[in-house]
Tab-separated table of C-alpha atoms in Angstrom:
chain	number	residue	atom	x	y	z
A	1	PRO	CA	92.275	116.006	105.627
A	2	LEU	CA	94.332	118.606	103.769
A	3	ASN	CA	97.108	118.087	106.304
A	4	CYS	CA	98.523	114.582	105.808
A	5	LEU	CA	99.644	114.531	109.468
A	6	GLN	CA	96.024	114.626	110.543
A	7	ARG	CA	95.306	111.402	108.688
A	8	HIS	CA	95.081	108.070	110.491
A	9	ASP	CA	97.900	105.716	109.562
A	10	ILE	CA	96.139	102.478	108.534
A	11	LYS	CA	99.209	100.283	108.719
A	12	GLU	CA	100.370	101.748	111.972
A	13	PHE	CA	96.871	101.054	113.446
A	14	TYR	CA	97.077	97.538	112.156
A	15	ASP	CA	100.527	97.028	113.532
A	16	LEU	CA	99.484	98.370	116.978
A	17	PHE	CA	96.661	95.886	117.385
A	18	LYS	CA	97.507	92.866	115.160
A	19	ASN	CA	98.994	90.773	118.065
A	20	ASN	CA	96.310	91.690	120.532
A	21	SER	CA	94.098	88.557	120.952
A	22	ASP	CA	91.352	90.735	122.528
A	23	VAL	CA	90.896	92.760	119.406
A	24	ASN	CA	89.386	91.441	116.188
A	25	LEU	CA	90.876	94.027	113.882
A	26	PHE	CA	89.134	94.317	110.529
A	27	PHE	CA	88.940	97.211	108.024
A	28	VAL	CA	86.127	98.059	105.659
A	29	VAL	CA	86.793	100.348	102.593
A	30	CYS	CA	83.559	101.634	101.274
A	31	LEU	CA	84.006	103.020	97.750
A	32	ARG	CA	81.457	105.474	96.428
A	33	ASP	CA	81.122	107.207	93.063
A	34	ILE	CA	83.886	109.702	93.220
A	35	VAL	CA	81.837	112.544	91.827
A	36	HIS	CA	79.133	111.897	94.371
A	37	SER	CA	81.631	111.594	97.312
A	38	THR	CA	83.441	114.829	96.174
A	39	LEU	CA	80.213	116.792	95.935
A	40	SER	CA	78.977	115.472	99.217
A	41	ALA	CA	82.298	116.352	101.024
A	42	TRP	CA	82.271	119.774	99.390
A	43	LYS	CA	78.621	120.484	100.472
A	44	ARG	CA	79.260	119.137	104.118
A	45	PHE	CA	82.543	120.903	104.839
A	46	ASP	CA	83.033	124.056	102.799
A	47	THR	CA	80.979	125.176	99.780
A	48	PHE	CA	83.041	128.462	99.713
A	49	SER	CA	86.231	126.479	98.800
A	50	SER	CA	87.161	125.534	95.373
A	51	ILE	CA	85.597	122.288	94.051
A	52	ALA	CA	88.995	121.584	92.453
A	53	LEU	CA	90.580	121.571	95.956
A	54	THR	CA	88.012	119.221	97.206
A	55	ALA	CA	88.545	116.992	94.266
A	56	LYS	CA	92.371	116.947	94.886
A	57	THR	CA	91.738	116.156	98.541
A	58	GLN	CA	89.505	113.226	97.612
A	59	GLU	CA	92.076	112.015	95.134
A	60	ASP	CA	94.845	112.269	97.621
A	61	SER	CA	92.838	110.476	100.270
A	62	LEU	CA	92.058	107.643	97.886
A	63	ILE	CA	95.648	107.294	96.796
A	64	TYR	CA	96.622	106.991	100.465
A	65	ILE	CA	94.033	104.393	101.225
A	66	ASN	CA	94.865	102.408	98.129
A	67	SER	CA	98.514	102.387	99.061
A	68	GLN	CA	98.015	101.562	102.712
A	69	MET	CA	95.552	98.714	102.079
A	70	GLN	CA	98.132	96.961	99.995
A	71	LEU	CA	100.311	96.661	103.211
A	72	LEU	CA	97.744	94.664	105.049
A	73	PRO	CA	96.879	90.952	104.913
A	74	GLU	CA	94.006	90.391	102.516
A	75	ASP	CA	91.979	88.563	105.195
A	76	GLY	CA	92.075	91.782	107.254
A	77	PHE	CA	89.860	93.961	105.080
A	78	LEU	CA	86.861	94.004	102.809
A	79	VAL	CA	86.310	96.487	99.903
A	80	ALA	CA	82.658	97.205	98.949
A	81	GLU	CA	80.916	99.647	96.762
A	82	TYR	CA	78.544	102.004	98.598
A	83	ASN	CA	75.652	101.472	96.103
A	84	SER	CA	75.916	97.695	96.439
A	85	ILE	CA	75.645	98.026	100.164
A	86	CYS	CA	72.604	100.301	99.823
A	87	GLN	CA	70.950	97.815	97.414
A	88	ASN	CA	71.766	94.766	99.438
A	89	VAL	CA	72.441	95.354	103.103
A	90	LYS	CA	71.837	91.773	104.093
A	91	GLY	CA	74.284	90.503	101.456
A	92	PHE	CA	76.920	92.906	102.781
A	93	GLU	CA	76.185	91.815	106.296
A	94	LYS	CA	76.726	88.143	105.291
A	95	ILE	CA	80.027	88.748	103.473
A	96	PHE	CA	81.187	91.060	106.349
A	97	LYS	CA	80.460	88.336	108.933
A	98	ALA	CA	82.197	85.687	106.916
A	99	LYS	CA	85.359	87.710	106.246
A	100	SER	CA	85.683	89.430	109.548
A	101	ARG	CA	84.627	86.453	111.740
A	102	MET	CA	82.348	88.817	113.594
A	103	LYS	CA	79.248	86.602	113.784
A	104	ASP	CA	77.189	88.772	116.160
A	105	ILE	CA	77.173	91.896	113.959
A	106	VAL	CA	73.713	93.069	112.598
A	107	PHE	CA	73.303	95.943	110.186
A	108	ASP	CA	70.307	98.149	110.198
A	109	PRO	CA	69.191	98.861	106.678
A	110	ARG	CA	67.328	101.945	107.809
A	111	GLY	CA	70.701	103.639	108.288
A	112	VAL	CA	71.747	103.179	104.675
A	113	HIS	CA	70.791	105.836	102.135
A	114	PRO	CA	71.663	105.790	98.418
A	115	SER	CA	73.612	108.646	96.885
A	116	SER	CA	71.486	111.489	95.747
A	117	ALA	CA	70.683	111.536	92.070
A	118	ASN	CA	71.001	115.262	92.274
A	119	HIS	CA	74.762	114.870	92.295
A	120	ASP	CA	74.639	113.844	88.639
A	121	ASP	CA	72.865	117.037	87.754
A	122	HIS	CA	74.981	119.309	89.963
A	123	HIS	CA	76.648	122.189	88.065
A	124	HIS	CA	80.063	120.871	89.200
A	125	ALA	CA	79.513	117.362	87.989
A	126	PRO	CA	80.808	117.849	84.412
A	127	PHE	CA	84.093	119.337	85.773
A	128	LEU	CA	84.382	116.380	88.258
A	129	ARG	CA	83.689	113.788	85.600
A	130	ASN	CA	86.387	115.346	83.457
A	131	PHE	CA	88.861	115.713	86.386
A	132	PHE	CA	88.376	111.993	87.385
A	133	ASP	CA	89.154	110.565	83.987
A	134	ARG	CA	90.124	106.896	83.482
A	135	LYS	CA	93.835	107.595	83.954
A	136	ARG	CA	93.261	109.420	87.240
A	137	LEU	CA	90.927	106.639	88.444
A	138	SER	CA	93.580	104.026	87.597
A	139	GLN	CA	95.463	105.229	90.709
A	140	PHE	CA	92.929	103.272	92.759
A	141	SER	CA	93.201	100.028	90.880
A	142	PHE	CA	94.151	97.905	93.907
A	143	LEU	CA	90.969	98.857	95.688
A	144	GLN	CA	88.947	98.417	92.541
A	145	SER	CA	90.304	94.947	92.099
A	146	LYS	CA	89.455	93.904	95.652
A	147	ILE	CA	85.659	94.890	95.486
A	148	GLU	CA	83.553	92.104	96.821
A	149	LYS	CA	80.406	91.207	94.999
A	150	PHE	CA	77.330	90.203	97.021
């Protein structure tokens, strides 16, 4: 969200439920190619707005998530790459069940769709690849360091 007050506070949500024995609280952070996710958000929400504004919103959201996840216990979340989930839904299901201790969860692979290759050829892709350079992407290093392989 453009307005940070409309954003869910991850740590506050965790604190609210962490001592409730009836709730198995577990977070999943699904990381996607940032150019693809920016173009997807732009297409879904407002193609009349600036792609630069959408890119800044994506960046700000990831900075927030990166920061908030560092405040949670490591056994309370899982970070996975979207493309890895698409390629191996059963592998993701296995690691999710192990980490979350939610043994009865079943994922339907029919609901998982890889990113569109059209995003790579989109006319805004060069701007976004330049905008999201290595230095800018380093802001999300905590999340990157926690990606589970499966």
